[in-house]
Every structure is written in C-alpha cells, then in structure tokens.
Coordinates of C-alpha atoms and ligand atoms in Angstrom, one line a residue:
Chain A
X13 CA 0.1 0.3 -0.2
X14 CA 1.2 3.7 -0.8
X15 CA 0.6 5.9 2.0
X16 CA 1.0 9.9 1.6
X17 CA 1.5 11.6 4.9
X18 CA 0.5 15.3 5.5
X19 CA 4.0 16.7 6.8
X20 CA 3.5 19.3 10.1
X21 CA 5.4 22.1 10.1
X22 CA 5.9 25.7 10.8
X23 CA 7.6 26.4 8.1
X24 CA 11.1 25.7 9.5
X25 CA 11.0 22.5 11.2
X26 CA 8.9 19.2 11.0
X27 CA 6.2 19.1 13.6
X28 CA 6.8 16.4 15.9
X29 CA 2.9 15.0 15.3
X30 CA 4.4 13.9 11.8
X31 CA 6.7 11.2 13.2
X32 CA 3.9 9.7 14.8
X33 CA 2.1 9.4 11.3
X34 CA 4.9 8.0 9.4
X35 CA 5.0 5.1 11.9
X36 CA 1.3 4.2 11.6
X37 CA 1.9 4.9 7.8
X38 CA 4.8 2.6 7.8
X39 CA 2.6 -0.1 9.3
X40 CA 0.0 0.1 6.0
X41 CA 3.2 -0.1 3.8
X42 CA 5.4 2.7 1.7
X43 CA 5.6 5.7 3.5
X44 CA 5.4 8.8 0.9
X45 CA 5.1 12.9 2.3
X46 CA 3.9 15.5 1.6
X47 CA 5.1 19.4 2.2
X48 CA 3.3 22.0 1.8
X49 CA 3.9 25.7 2.4
X50 CA 5.9 28.6 1.0
X51 CA 9.4 28.6 1.5
X52 CA 10.3 25.1 2.4
X53 CA 13.4 23.8 1.0
X54 CA 14.7 23.4 4.8
X55 CA 11.2 21.1 5.9
X56 CA 11.3 19.2 2.9
X57 CA 15.0 18.0 3.6
X58 CA 14.5 17.4 7.1
X59 CA 11.3 15.2 6.1
X60 CA 13.6 13.3 3.4
X61 CA 15.7 12.7 6.5
X62 CA 12.7 11.2 8.6
X63 CA 13.3 7.0 8.7
X64 CA 11.6 5.0 6.3
X65 CA 10.8 8.4 4.1
X66 CA 9.8 7.2 0.2
X67 CA 8.9 9.9 -2.2
X68 CA 8.6 14.0 -0.8
X69 CA 6.6 15.6 -2.3
X70 CA 7.0 19.3 -2.0
X71 CA 4.8 21.9 -2.9
X72 CA 6.1 25.6 -2.6
X73 CA 3.8 28.3 -3.2
X74 CA 2.4 31.2 -1.1
X75 CA -1.2 29.5 -1.3
X76 CA -0.4 26.5 0.6
X77 CA 1.8 29.2 3.2
X78 CA -0.4 29.0 5.8
X79 CA -2.2 25.6 5.5
X80 CA -5.6 26.6 4.2
X81 CA -7.6 23.4 3.7
X82 CA -9.5 25.1 0.8
X83 CA -6.0 25.4 -1.1
X84 CA -4.2 21.9 0.5
X85 CA -7.4 19.3 0.2
X86 CA -7.0 19.6 -3.7
X87 CA -3.2 19.6 -3.4
X88 CA -3.4 16.3 -1.5
X89 CA -6.4 15.3 -4.1
X90 CA -4.2 15.2 -6.7
X91 CA -1.5 12.6 -5.2
X92 CA -3.5 10.3 -3.7
X93 CA -4.3 9.3 -7.7
X94 CA -1.3 7.7 -7.3
X95 CA -1.3 6.6 -3.4
X96 CA -4.4 4.6 -1.4
X97 CA -4.0 5.8 1.5
X98 CA -3.8 9.9 3.4
X99 CA -2.4 9.9 6.9
X100 CA -2.4 12.6 8.4
X101 CA -1.6 13.6 12.5
X102 CA -4.3 14.0 14.5
X103 CA -3.7 17.9 15.3
X104 CA -5.8 21.2 14.5
X105 CA -4.5 21.2 11.2
X106 CA -5.3 17.6 10.2
X107 CA -8.2 17.9 11.3
X108 CA -9.3 21.0 9.3
X109 CA -8.0 19.1 6.2
X110 CA -8.3 15.3 5.9
X111 CA -11.9 15.4 5.7
X112 CA -12.0 17.8 2.8
X113 CA -9.5 15.4 1.1
X114 CA -12.0 12.5 2.2
X115 CA -14.9 14.0 1.0
X116 CA -13.4 15.0 -2.4
X117 CA -12.2 11.3 -2.9
X118 CA -15.8 10.0 -2.0
X119 CA -14.2 8.2 1.2
X120 CA -15.5 7.8 4.9
X121 CA -12.4 8.9 6.9
X122 CA -11.7 7.1 10.4
X123 CA -10.9 9.7 12.7
X124 CA -8.4 9.7 15.6
X125 CA -6.9 6.0 14.9
X126 CA -5.6 4.4 17.7
X127 CA -4.1 1.2 16.7
X128 CA -3.3 -0.4 12.8
X129 CA -5.1 -4.0 13.1
X130 CA -5.2 -4.8 9.6
X131 CA -4.8 -3.1 6.1
X132 CA -8.6 -1.8 6.3
X133 CA -9.2 -2.4 10.4
X134 CA -8.4 0.3 12.9
X135 CA -9.0 1.2 16.6
X136 CA -10.4 4.4 17.4
X137 CA -11.9 6.2 20.6
X138 CA -15.1 7.3 20.5
X139 CA -17.8 8.7 23.5
X140 CA -14.9 10.7 24.5
X141 CA -12.8 8.1 24.7
X142 CA -15.2 6.0 27.0
X143 CA -15.4 2.8 24.4
X144 CA -12.8 2.0 21.6
X145 CA -14.5 0.9 18.5
X146 CA -12.5 -1.8 16.4
X147 CA -14.0 -0.6 12.2
X148 CA -13.4 -1.9 9.3
X149 CA -13.9 0.5 5.8
X150 CA -15.2 -0.8 2.7
X151 CA -13.6 2.2 0.9
X152 CA -11.4 1.7 -1.5
X153 CA -9.1 4.6 -0.3
X154 CA -7.8 5.0 3.2
X155 CA -8.3 8.5 5.0
X156 CA -6.9 8.1 8.2
X157 CA -6.2 11.1 11.3
X158 CA -4.1 9.2 13.6
X159 CA -3.4 10.3 17.6
X160 CA 0.3 11.3 17.9
X161 CA 0.2 9.7 21.7
X162 CA -0.8 6.0 20.0
X163 CA 2.4 5.7 18.2
X164 CA 5.7 6.1 18.5
X165 CA 7.8 8.5 16.9
X166 CA 9.4 7.8 13.5
X167 CA 13.3 8.6 13.9
X168 CA 13.8 12.3 12.9
X169 CA 17.0 11.5 10.8
X170 CA 18.4 8.3 8.9
X171 CA 16.4 8.3 5.8
X172 CA 17.3 8.6 2.5
X173 CA 13.7 10.6 0.7
X174 CA 13.8 12.2 -2.7
X175 CA 12.6 15.2 -2.9
X176 CA 10.6 15.7 -6.0
X177 CA 8.6 19.2 -6.6
X178 CA 4.6 18.8 -7.1
X179 CA 2.8 20.6 -9.1
X180 CA 0.7 23.5 -7.3
X181 CA -2.9 23.1 -7.9
X182 CA -2.8 27.1 -7.1
X183 CA -5.2 29.4 -4.8
X184 CA -9.1 28.3 -5.1
X185 CA -9.6 32.3 -4.2
X186 CA -11.6 31.0 -0.7
X187 CA -10.6 31.9 2.2
X188 CA -7.4 34.3 3.0
X189 CA -5.2 34.1 6.2
X190 CA -5.6 37.4 8.1
X191 CA -3.9 36.8 11.2
X192 CA -2.7 34.2 14.2
X193 CA -2.0 34.9 17.7
X194 CA 0.7 32.2 18.5
X195 CA 1.5 31.8 22.1
X196 CA 5.1 31.7 22.8
X197 CA 6.2 29.3 25.2
X198 CA 9.4 28.7 26.4
X199 CA 7.8 25.4 28.1
X200 CA 8.2 21.9 26.2
X201 CA 5.0 21.3 24.3
X202 CA 2.1 19.9 25.5
X203 CA 1.5 17.1 23.4
X204 CA 5.0 16.2 23.6
X205 CA 6.2 16.3 27.0
X206 CA 7.7 13.7 29.5
X207 CA 5.7 15.7 32.7
X208 CA 2.9 17.8 32.6
X209 CA 1.6 20.2 35.7
X210 CA -2.1 21.0 34.3
X211 CA -4.5 23.6 37.0
X212 CA -7.8 23.7 37.2
X213 CA -10.5 25.8 38.3
X214 CA -10.0 25.4 42.0
X215 CA -6.8 28.1 40.9
X216 CA -9.5 30.9 41.2
X217 CA -7.6 33.4 39.0
X218 CA -4.8 34.0 36.1
X219 CA -2.5 35.3 38.6
X220 CA -2.7 32.0 41.2
X221 CA -2.3 29.8 38.1
X222 CA 0.8 31.7 37.1
X223 CA 2.2 31.9 40.9
X224 CA 1.6 28.6 41.6
X225 CA 1.2 26.1 38.7
X226 CA 4.4 27.5 36.9
X227 CA 6.8 27.6 39.8
X228 CA 6.2 23.6 39.8
X229 CA 6.2 23.3 36.1
X230 CA 9.5 25.1 36.4
X231 CA 11.1 22.7 39.0
X232 CA 10.1 20.1 36.9
X233 CA 10.7 21.1 33.5
X234 CA 7.1 20.6 32.9
X235 CA 4.7 21.2 30.7
X236 CA 1.6 23.7 31.2
X237 CA -1.9 22.2 30.9
X238 CA -5.3 23.0 32.3
X239 CA -9.2 22.0 32.0
X240 CA -11.5 23.7 30.4
X241 CA -13.3 25.2 33.3
X242 CA -9.7 27.0 33.9
X243 CA -9.6 28.1 30.3
X244 CA -13.2 29.1 30.4
X245 CA -12.6 31.5 33.4
X246 CA -9.6 33.2 31.1
X247 CA -6.4 31.9 33.6
X248 CA -5.1 30.3 30.9
X249 CA -5.3 30.6 26.8
X250 CA -7.1 27.5 24.9
X251 CA -4.0 26.1 23.6
X252 CA -3.6 25.0 27.5
X253 CA -6.6 22.8 27.2
X254 CA -6.3 18.9 27.7
X255 CA -9.2 16.7 27.0
X256 CA -12.0 15.6 24.5
X257 CA -12.1 18.8 22.8
X258 CA -8.5 20.3 23.6
X259 CA -5.2 18.2 23.5
X260 CA -5.0 14.4 23.9
X261 CA -1.5 14.0 26.0
X262 CA 0.4 10.4 27.4
X263 CA 3.6 12.2 29.2
X264 CA 5.2 9.9 31.4
X265 CA 4.4 12.2 34.4
X266 CA 1.0 14.1 34.8
X267 CA 0.1 16.5 38.0
X268 CA -3.4 17.3 38.2
X269 CA -3.8 20.5 40.3
X270 CA -7.7 21.4 41.8
X271 CA -9.4 18.9 38.6
X272 CA -11.8 17.1 39.5
X273 CA -11.8 14.4 36.8
X274 CA -14.4 15.1 34.5
X275 CA -14.3 12.8 31.8
X276 CA -13.9 14.8 28.9
X277 CA -10.7 16.2 31.4
X278 CA -9.8 12.5 31.7
X279 CA -10.1 11.7 28.0
X280 CA -7.3 13.2 27.4
X281 CA -4.7 12.3 30.0
X282 CA -5.7 8.5 31.3
X283 CA -2.9 7.4 29.6
X284 CA -0.5 9.1 31.0
X285 CA 2.2 7.0 32.4
X286 CA 1.7 7.7 36.1
X287 CA -0.8 10.5 37.6
X288 CA -0.4 12.5 40.4
X289 CA -3.3 14.3 42.0
X290 CA -4.1 17.5 44.5
X291 CA -7.2 18.0 45.1
X292 CA -9.2 19.3 48.8
X293 CA -12.2 16.8 47.5
X294 CA -11.1 13.3 49.2
X295 CA -14.1 11.8 46.8
X296 CA -12.9 13.9 43.8
X297 CA -13.2 11.3 40.6
X298 CA -9.7 12.3 39.4
X299 CA -8.6 10.0 42.3
X300 CA -10.2 7.1 40.5
X301 CA -7.1 7.4 38.2
X302 CA -4.3 8.5 40.1
X303 CA -1.5 6.5 40.9
X304 CA -0.4 9.2 43.7
X305 CA -2.8 11.2 45.1
X306 CA -2.7 14.0 47.9
X307 CA -5.9 15.2 49.8
X308 CA -4.9 19.1 50.3
X309 CA -5.6 22.6 50.1
X310 CA -3.5 23.7 46.6
X311 CA -2.5 27.1 47.7
X312 CA -0.8 25.3 50.7
X313 CA 0.5 22.0 49.3
X314 CA 2.0 23.3 46.3
X315 CA 4.2 26.0 47.3
X316 CA 5.2 23.5 49.9
X317 CA 6.4 20.4 47.2
X318 CA 7.9 23.4 44.7
X319 CA 10.0 24.1 47.5
X320 CA 10.9 20.9 48.7
X321 CA 11.7 19.6 45.0
Chain B
X15 CA -29.0 35.6 4.4
X16 CA -30.0 32.5 5.3
X17 CA -28.3 29.7 7.8
X18 CA -28.7 26.7 8.1
X19 CA -28.1 25.1 11.5
X20 CA -27.2 21.2 11.5
X21 CA -28.4 18.9 14.8
X22 CA -27.7 15.8 15.9
X23 CA -29.0 14.2 18.8
X24 CA -26.4 12.5 20.4
X25 CA -26.4 10.8 24.2
X26 CA -26.2 13.3 27.0
X27 CA -23.1 14.7 27.8
X28 CA -23.3 14.2 31.5
X29 CA -24.6 10.5 31.1
X30 CA -21.8 7.8 31.1
X31 CA -22.0 5.6 27.8
X32 CA -22.6 2.2 28.6
X33 CA -21.0 -0.7 26.7
X34 CA -23.5 -3.3 25.3
X35 CA -22.6 -6.9 26.8
X36 CA -22.9 -8.2 23.3
X37 CA -19.8 -5.4 22.6
X38 CA -21.8 -4.3 18.9
X39 CA -22.0 -0.7 20.6
X40 CA -22.7 2.2 22.7
X41 CA -26.8 0.9 24.6
X42 CA -29.2 3.8 23.6
X43 CA -31.8 2.6 25.3
X44 CA -33.4 4.4 28.2
X45 CA -31.0 7.2 28.7
X46 CA -31.2 11.0 28.1
X47 CA -30.6 11.8 24.8
X48 CA -29.9 15.5 24.0
X49 CA -28.4 18.2 21.3
X50 CA -24.9 18.0 20.6
X51 CA -23.4 20.7 22.9
X52 CA -21.6 21.8 20.3
X53 CA -24.4 22.3 18.0
X54 CA -26.4 24.0 20.8
X55 CA -23.5 26.9 20.4
X56 CA -24.1 26.7 16.7
X57 CA -27.6 27.4 17.2
X58 CA -26.9 30.1 19.1
X59 CA -24.6 32.1 17.2
X60 CA -27.0 31.8 14.5
X61 CA -30.0 33.4 16.5
X62 CA -26.8 36.2 17.8
X63 CA -26.1 36.5 14.0
X64 CA -29.9 37.1 13.5
X65 CA -29.5 39.7 16.4
X66 CA -27.3 41.8 14.6
X67 CA -29.2 42.0 12.0
X68 CA -26.9 40.2 9.8
X69 CA -28.7 36.3 9.4
X70 CA -32.2 36.6 8.4
X71 CA -34.2 33.5 8.5
X72 CA -32.5 30.1 10.9
X73 CA -33.1 26.6 9.9
X74 CA -32.4 23.7 11.4
X75 CA -31.8 20.2 10.3
X76 CA -31.6 16.9 12.2
X77 CA -30.9 13.4 10.1
X78 CA -31.5 11.0 12.3
X79 CA -34.2 8.4 13.7
X80 CA -38.2 10.0 14.4
X81 CA -37.0 11.0 18.0
X82 CA -34.4 13.9 16.2
X83 CA -37.8 15.7 16.1
X84 CA -37.1 16.4 19.8
X85 CA -33.6 18.2 19.1
X86 CA -35.1 20.3 16.2
X87 CA -37.8 21.2 18.6
X88 CA -35.2 22.0 21.1
X89 CA -33.1 24.5 18.1
X90 CA -36.7 26.4 17.3
X91 CA -37.6 26.8 21.3
X92 CA -33.6 28.3 21.1
X93 CA -35.0 30.6 18.3
X94 CA -34.9 28.8 14.4
X95 CA -37.0 30.0 12.8
X96 CA -37.7 26.5 11.3
X97 CA -37.0 22.9 10.7
X98 CA -35.9 19.9 8.0
X99 CA -35.9 16.4 9.6
X100 CA -34.4 14.1 7.5
X101 CA -35.4 10.4 9.0
X102 CA -33.2 7.5 8.6
X103 CA -32.3 4.3 10.6
X104 CA -29.2 3.3 11.8
X105 CA -25.7 5.1 11.6
X106 CA -25.6 8.0 9.1
X107 CA -21.5 9.0 8.5
X108 CA -20.4 12.0 8.2
X109 CA -20.1 11.3 4.5
X110 CA -23.6 10.7 4.1
X111 CA -24.8 13.2 6.0
X112 CA -22.3 15.8 4.1
X113 CA -23.9 14.3 1.3
X114 CA -27.7 15.1 2.6
X115 CA -26.8 18.2 3.5
X116 CA -25.2 19.4 -0.1
X117 CA -28.9 18.4 -1.2
X118 CA -30.2 20.7 1.8
X119 CA -28.1 23.9 0.4
X120 CA -29.3 23.1 -3.2
X121 CA -33.2 23.3 -2.3
X122 CA -31.9 26.4 1.0
X123 CA -29.3 28.5 -1.1
X124 CA -28.2 29.4 2.4
X125 CA -25.2 31.1 3.1
X126 CA -24.0 30.1 6.2
X127 CA -24.0 26.8 7.5
X128 CA -23.1 26.5 10.7
X129 CA -22.4 23.1 12.5
X130 CA -20.6 21.6 15.7
X131 CA -17.0 21.2 15.3
X132 CA -17.5 17.0 16.5
X133 CA -20.8 15.1 17.1
X134 CA -19.5 13.4 20.7
X135 CA -20.6 10.5 20.5
X136 CA -18.9 9.4 18.2
X137 CA -15.8 11.9 17.4
X138 CA -15.3 12.5 14.6
X139 CA -14.8 15.6 13.8
X140 CA -15.5 15.7 10.0
X141 CA -19.0 17.1 8.9
X142 CA -18.4 20.4 8.4
X143 CA -14.8 19.9 6.1
X144 CA -16.6 17.0 3.7
X145 CA -19.7 19.8 3.6
X146 CA -17.1 22.7 2.4
X147 CA -15.5 20.2 0.1
X148 CA -18.6 19.0 -1.6
X149 CA -19.4 22.5 -2.0
X150 CA -16.3 23.9 -2.9
X151 CA -16.9 26.3 0.0
X152 CA -14.7 28.4 2.5
X153 CA -14.6 26.5 5.7
X154 CA -14.0 27.8 9.2
X155 CA -13.2 24.8 11.4
X156 CA -13.3 25.4 15.7
X157 CA -14.7 28.9 15.9
X158 CA -13.8 31.2 18.4
X159 CA -15.4 34.1 16.7
X160 CA -17.5 35.0 14.4
X161 CA -17.9 38.4 12.6
X162 CA -19.6 39.6 9.3
X163 CA -16.9 41.4 7.1
X164 CA -18.8 43.1 4.2
X165 CA -19.7 40.0 1.5
X166 CA -16.8 37.7 3.6
X167 CA -17.0 36.2 7.0
X168 CA -14.0 36.6 9.8
X169 CA -13.4 33.3 11.5
X170 CA -10.8 33.0 14.6
X171 CA -10.0 29.6 15.1
X172 CA -8.8 27.2 18.3
X173 CA -5.7 25.9 16.6
X174 CA -2.7 23.9 18.6
X175 CA -0.7 26.8 19.2
X176 CA -3.1 29.2 19.7
X177 CA -5.1 31.5 17.8
X178 CA -5.8 32.3 14.1
X179 CA -8.2 34.6 12.3
X180 CA -8.9 33.9 8.3
X181 CA -11.6 35.6 6.1
X182 CA -14.0 33.1 4.3
X183 CA -15.9 34.4 0.7
X184 CA -19.1 33.5 1.1
X185 CA -21.4 31.6 1.2
X186 CA -19.4 29.6 3.7
X187 CA -18.8 26.7 6.3
X188 CA -18.3 26.8 10.5
X189 CA -17.7 24.4 12.1
X190 CA -18.0 25.9 16.8
X191 CA -15.5 25.6 19.1
X192 CA -16.5 25.7 22.8
X193 CA -15.8 28.8 23.7
X194 CA -17.8 31.1 20.6
X195 CA -20.7 31.4 23.2
X196 CA -22.4 30.7 26.1
X197 CA -25.8 28.9 24.7
X198 CA -29.0 30.7 26.0
X199 CA -31.9 27.9 27.9
X200 CA -35.0 28.4 26.1
X201 CA -37.5 29.9 28.0
X202 CA -41.7 28.5 28.5
X203 CA -43.1 31.0 26.3
X204 CA -40.8 30.0 23.2
X205 CA -40.7 26.0 23.7
X206 CA -44.6 26.8 23.2
X207 CA -44.1 28.6 20.3
X208 CA -42.0 26.5 19.1
X209 CA -44.8 23.6 18.9
X210 CA -46.6 25.3 16.1
X211 CA -43.2 26.4 13.9
X212 CA -43.0 24.5 11.0
X213 CA -41.5 21.1 10.7
X214 CA -40.9 19.2 7.3
X215 CA -40.2 15.9 6.7
X216 CA -37.8 14.4 4.3
X217 CA -36.0 11.2 3.5
X218 CA -32.5 11.1 2.2
X219 CA -33.9 9.1 -0.8
X220 CA -35.4 12.5 -1.5
X221 CA -31.6 13.9 -2.2
X222 CA -30.7 11.2 -3.5
X223 CA -28.6 9.9 -0.9
X224 CA -27.1 6.1 0.0
X225 CA -27.0 6.2 4.2
X226 CA -25.3 2.8 3.7
X227 CA -22.2 2.8 6.0
X228 CA -18.6 2.5 4.7
X229 CA -17.0 1.9 7.9
X230 CA -18.7 -0.9 10.2
X231 CA -18.1 -1.5 13.5
X232 CA -16.1 -5.1 14.2
X233 CA -16.8 -4.5 18.1
X234 CA -16.9 -1.6 20.8
X235 CA -15.1 -2.4 23.8
X236 CA -14.1 -1.0 27.1
X237 CA -11.1 1.4 26.9
X238 CA -8.3 -0.2 29.8
X239 CA -9.0 0.6 33.2
X240 CA -6.4 2.4 35.2
X241 CA -6.3 1.1 38.8
X242 CA -6.8 4.0 41.5
X243 CA -3.5 4.4 43.0
X244 CA -3.0 5.0 46.8
X245 CA -3.0 8.4 48.5
X246 CA 0.1 10.2 50.5
X247 CA -0.2 11.7 53.9
X248 CA 1.6 15.2 53.2
X249 CA 3.8 16.3 51.2
X250 CA 7.4 14.8 52.1
X251 CA 5.7 11.4 51.3
X252 CA 4.6 13.0 47.9
X253 CA 8.1 14.3 47.1
X254 CA 9.5 10.6 48.3
X255 CA 6.9 9.3 45.7
X256 CA 8.0 11.8 42.8
X257 CA 12.2 11.1 43.6
X258 CA 11.5 7.2 43.4
X259 CA 9.8 8.1 39.7
X260 CA 13.5 9.7 39.1
X261 CA 11.6 13.1 38.8
X262 CA 12.4 14.9 42.0
X263 CA 15.6 14.7 44.4
X264 CA 14.4 14.4 48.1
Ligands
LIG410 C1 -19.0 19.2 24.6 C2 -18.2 19.4 26.2 C3 -16.6 19.1 25.9 C4 -15.4 19.1 27.0 N1 -14.6 19.3 26.6 C5 -13.7 19.6 27.6 C6 -11.6 19.3 27.5 O1 -11.4 18.5 26.6 N2 -11.1 19.5 28.8 C7 -11.6 19.9 29.8 O2 -11.0 19.9 31.0 N3 -12.5 19.7 30.0 C8 -14.2 19.4 28.7 N4 -15.2 19.9 29.3 C9 -15.7 20.3 30.4 C10 -16.0 19.5 31.7 O3 -17.1 18.7 31.8 C11 -15.5 20.0 32.9 O4 -16.7 20.9 33.1 C12 -14.3 20.6 33.4 O5 -12.9 19.5 32.6 C13 -14.0 20.9 35.0 O6 -12.6 21.5 35.1 P1 -12.5 21.6 36.4 O7 -11.9 20.2 37.2 O8 -11.3 22.2 36.9 O9 -13.2 22.3 37.7 P2 -14.0 21.8 38.2 O10 -15.1 20.8 37.9 O11 -15.1 22.9 39.4 O12 -13.0 21.1 39.7 C14 -12.6 22.0 40.5 C15 -11.7 20.8 41.5 O13 -10.8 21.7 42.5 C16 -10.7 21.1 43.6 N5 -10.4 22.3 44.8 C17 -11.1 23.2 45.0 N6 -10.7 23.5 45.5 C18 -9.6 23.6 46.1 C19 -7.8 23.9 46.8 N7 -8.3 24.8 47.4 N8 -7.3 22.8 47.0 C20 -6.9 22.1 46.0 N9 -8.5 21.5 45.4 C21 -9.3 22.2 45.2 C22 -12.5 20.6 44.2 O14 -12.5 20.0 45.0 C23 -12.8 20.3 42.5 O15 -12.3 18.8 42.5 C24 -15.9 19.8 28.4 C25 -17.7 20.1 28.3 C26 -18.6 19.3 27.8 C27 -19.9 19.7 28.3
LIG411 N1 -27.1 13.2 12.1 C1 -26.8 14.5 12.1 N2 -27.9 15.5 11.5 C2 -27.3 17.0 11.6 N3 -26.4 17.1 12.5 C3 -25.3 16.7 11.5 C4 -25.7 15.2 12.0 N4 -24.6 14.8 11.8 C5 -23.2 15.5 11.9 N5 -23.7 16.5 12.1 C6 -23.3 18.0 12.0 O1 -22.0 17.8 12.2 C7 -21.1 18.2 13.5 C8 -19.7 17.3 13.4 O2 -20.5 16.2 13.5 P1 -19.2 15.1 12.9 O3 -18.0 14.8 12.0 O4 -19.9 13.4 13.4 O5 -18.4 14.9 14.3 C9 -22.0 17.9 14.5 O6 -21.8 18.6 15.2 C10 -23.3 18.6 13.8 O7 -23.3 20.0 13.6

C-alpha cells in the first residue's frame, strides 16, 4: 500500500506529530510525504531524513503558506491518484484538512486512529474515549487521522527520501489568512512533554495560576496544561486545554492540581504513565485514576511541593 | 442571509456511556439524549447573528431517527425559524450526512452553514469539512469568534498553537468550538411557540443519497481501566514518591 503522509511544520521544522503519523503509515506500507508551504525547502530536507521516508513531494507556493484547507485539499487529492492512503496527524491542522480530502475522494475518514489492526481495520476512541471501537472500512482508499500519543515517533534522522517538486494546484480564492496569535512558550510542547503540570478551576484566577502552577512546572521542566474550566475562566489561553475537545496528552507524569476529573478531561490524559492528583476533595473522581493522590489545599500544598523538590 | 444549522441528537454529555454486553456498540435505550453541545453553540451563534441583523432566517436540520424531532424542537425553542427532519434508521456517517446537507443547501441556498466541530458520540470531527469540500466552499473550523465583514466572514479559529483568524468568502461553512458562545436556555413561552413552527419531513432518498455505511463496527470494547493508586499523607511523602520515579530529588 502506498501512503501519503501530510507533514506538519511551522515553515522551518517538521513537527513531532508528523513522526507518529509516519510510524502509523509504515504499518500500512510505503511512506511518501507531502510538504506544502511557502519557502519550505528546509522542511522538505528535514522530511527526507525521517526514517522510512520514500518520495517527499514539495509544493512550494504562497497558496499553501498558511495551510488553508481549501488550497491544500485539492493538492492532496491530486497526489492521491497514485496513493492508497492519506495519513494526517490528528492535530487541528490535520483535522481541518483530512475530511475535506476524504469528501473529495468520496471516502469515509477514520478519525483519531489508535492502532492499525489490518489494511482496512483500525481502533479508534468514541464517546470521549469511554469506548474503543474496532472499525473496518470498505472504501477503496483510506483517509486517516492518527492520534500522536498512540504511535511511537519515527526517527527524525537516518532516512533517505527523494525530494520531488509537486505541481501547485493554486489558490482557490475561497479564504485568506489574516493573522495568528501563536503563544510563545519557552516550556516544552504539551503533546510531546515528558511531564505536565495542569491546573483547574480551583486556581481561582490567572495570578494564582501563574504564581503556583508555573514555578512547579519550572522546577520539573514540565509543560503546563489546564482544564476547560480554567481556560474558560480566562486563567490561561485555549491552547493549554487538555481533554476530549482539547489536546490529547500521554506524558510519563501528569500532575493534576485542583482538577475534578470530569470524563471530558480524563479523555485527554488518562493514558499518562503516572497520574498525580492534588485535590482538597478526597472523593474527587480524579483520584479514581490517580496513581498518587494527595488530599489537601493546593494553596498550601503546591508552594510546599515546589519548595521541597 | 439564510443560515442552515445541522443539529445531532446524541447521548447527553453528562451520561456515562454503557457498552452493550454483546460488544456491538453503546447502549442508547432508556438513557437521556440531548442536542450535541457543539450544535447548541451553533444554534446560539446563528441566533446572535440574526439579532445583529446579519442573518435573516435560521433553518435547523437533523438527520436521524424520528426522535431527532425533539432535538429540532429544542433548536426552534431557542430561536430557529423552521426545521427539516431527514428520517434515517441506524448510523448515518459524516460523508452521507454531508451529502444530504449538500442536497438541502441546493434547495435552501443558505449563505452560512454553522455546524458543531464534532458530535460527542462518534467524535468524528468531519461533517463540516466534508460539506465544505463537496460544495467547494470556504471552511472556518473550530471557531471561537465569528464576525460578518462585507461579503465575507471573519472567523477566529482555535488551533493547536493558539488562535488563527481567516477571512472566508461567502457562502461558507463554520464549525463551532466551545468558547464561541454560551448557549441560551429556551424559555417556557418559546418552548410553547416552537410547537407550531414549521417542521418538514424528508428522507435521504429525497436528496438521492445512499446512507449505507462505508465503515462497519467490528466490536466496541471498554478502554483499559486504570487502577486507582494510593494516597500519600503529606507533601514529604509525595516528594519521596516522585523521587522514586526519578523526577525529583528528595
Ligand atoms: C462537550 C464538552 C466538552 C468538554 N471538553 C473538555 C475538555 O476537553 N477538557 C476539560 O478539561 N473539560 C472539558 N469539558 C468540561 C468538563 O465537563 C468539566 O466541566 C471541566 O473539566 C471541569 O474543570 P475543573 O476540574 O477544573 O473544575 P471543577 O470541576 O470545578 O473542579 C475543581 C476541583 O478543584 C478542587 N478544589 C477546589 N478548591 C481547591 C483547593 N483549594 N485545593 C485543592 N483542590 C481544590 C475541587 O474539589 C474540584 O474537584 C467539556 C464539557 C463538554 C460539555
Ligand atoms: N445526523 C446528523 N444530523 C444533523 N447534523 C449532524 C449529524 N451528524 C453530524 N452533524 C453535524 O456535524 C457536526 C460534526 O459531526 P461529526 O463530523 O459527526 O463529528 C455536528 O456537530 C453537527 O452539527
């Protein structure tokens, strides 16, 4: 089977989510890569070094500069003439583009693949991960989005893909990028962090969030996450949200501070290796999944913990 | 302009799903069903655009069993003007839903279709993007802000790194994220009024769409359960445990 993996990048480097998608695709067959963007020569070179890379198609055009789905989908559809599977990381970018490609190919997409059981059979989470479905598709081509935490990352070095230009399908003129507020964050990225400290509604305000959660995270070299309640209340920006509708994370250690453990939150972090919970309510549902629990007032406990680490 | 709002009837988000003993799916008998939370946000956004004078008419659509009529009545009680129920048995996959919606778009000529970003039962997150693809329209997915802008619509989208704002040519597709708005509750008088708002009955065949699933469910199982661990008495003990994991020095 010939797979085409959409390379996720920031214009300069390949994002880690791509590497998990490559591993998933390699279980299906040959792995070709698609780099679309403007001035993405360095990205294509990096993509060619990914272990297992075959052909790296590079579509270098201003139309692709902002990853607009309206422009990238027709490009992917062109290349799918010679491929059997289109594989995207299940990031917001992949989720934006892949279904548009699937519709244009007249196939059903399999979203958020957790494992590959056969050439047409996959497992995926439904109901916020409260159930796992094994599904089999009858479509002639595959369109998959792949959950990053479910697949090992392919090695970023050691591959010898062949870079080949792809014909631009041009700007469809349907949408225009205006601007982006991308959080500049010196901390590790949530979805690939080894340790995450997350705060919930109990933090009460943004000042507390910054003065309690961040020093603890800094001590541990951890990424910072949050519950939806904390995001909604404006303590932190939306890209901190962990859960069914936020980011899916699976670090070695996840420390939940003042988070109750609603199923929608658990959906995003219950595959963490070790879960630590700090909550003043001994009956909070988070303790049902926590390996290590501490019942206590976070305003007392967190500064003490940060101090003693 | 007219807005079309597709709404799906799903297991209420507060209900813990039970997997059927034979592993064929999630048991939906005798459980509370509600409008998909993202679709409530979509209905609310359409109403706000109507209140601002941008939208003139709101048509709610649901595809599913006859009981989806209740979901449409909820949309009408919130403020939609009329509804279309496309009755279909069993699972209708996003691709088929998108094809039916394309048929409805051809009949209704809306300038905006506002959908939820995902239905919280199958968590597919596909339908809006598919519909945009089938129609060749612009798509503003995961919207946290929507503004009409002179023949275009400005959509702020929640993306992994933060927020992104795009301008979409009309007609366009929008899918809602959670922070777009806080949906209103329908008042009692509005619930009464909704009973007499028009609701048209259709079938997938009316739009020439075959709803036979492309994907079959082999089985549905419980995710691996986590065992609750132990509680520690104080911070010192927590530090010791963390040290044992190699992430802290005690
Ligand atoms: C469609 C949908 C999607 C959703 N998606 C997500 C998602 O992706 N991610 C997500 O997180 N949520 C999501 N939610 C929301 C989710 O249902 C919960 O409302 C949310 O996770 C609650 O956040 P919380 O635990 O911070 O707040 P709360 O539930 O209010 O919990 C606060 C906790 O802090 C504890 N506490 C209070 N004071 C202290 C103190 N001084 N010291 C220690 N502990 C204290 C309390 O005992 C309580 O357990 C979604 C909801 C819906 C409907
Ligand atoms: N059967 C349906 N009837 C009406 N709208 C639907 C249906 N299925 C999906 N949708 C719409 O498409 C959105 C995304 O659903 P999905 O792609 O299934 O996650 C939902 O939030 C609804 O707005």
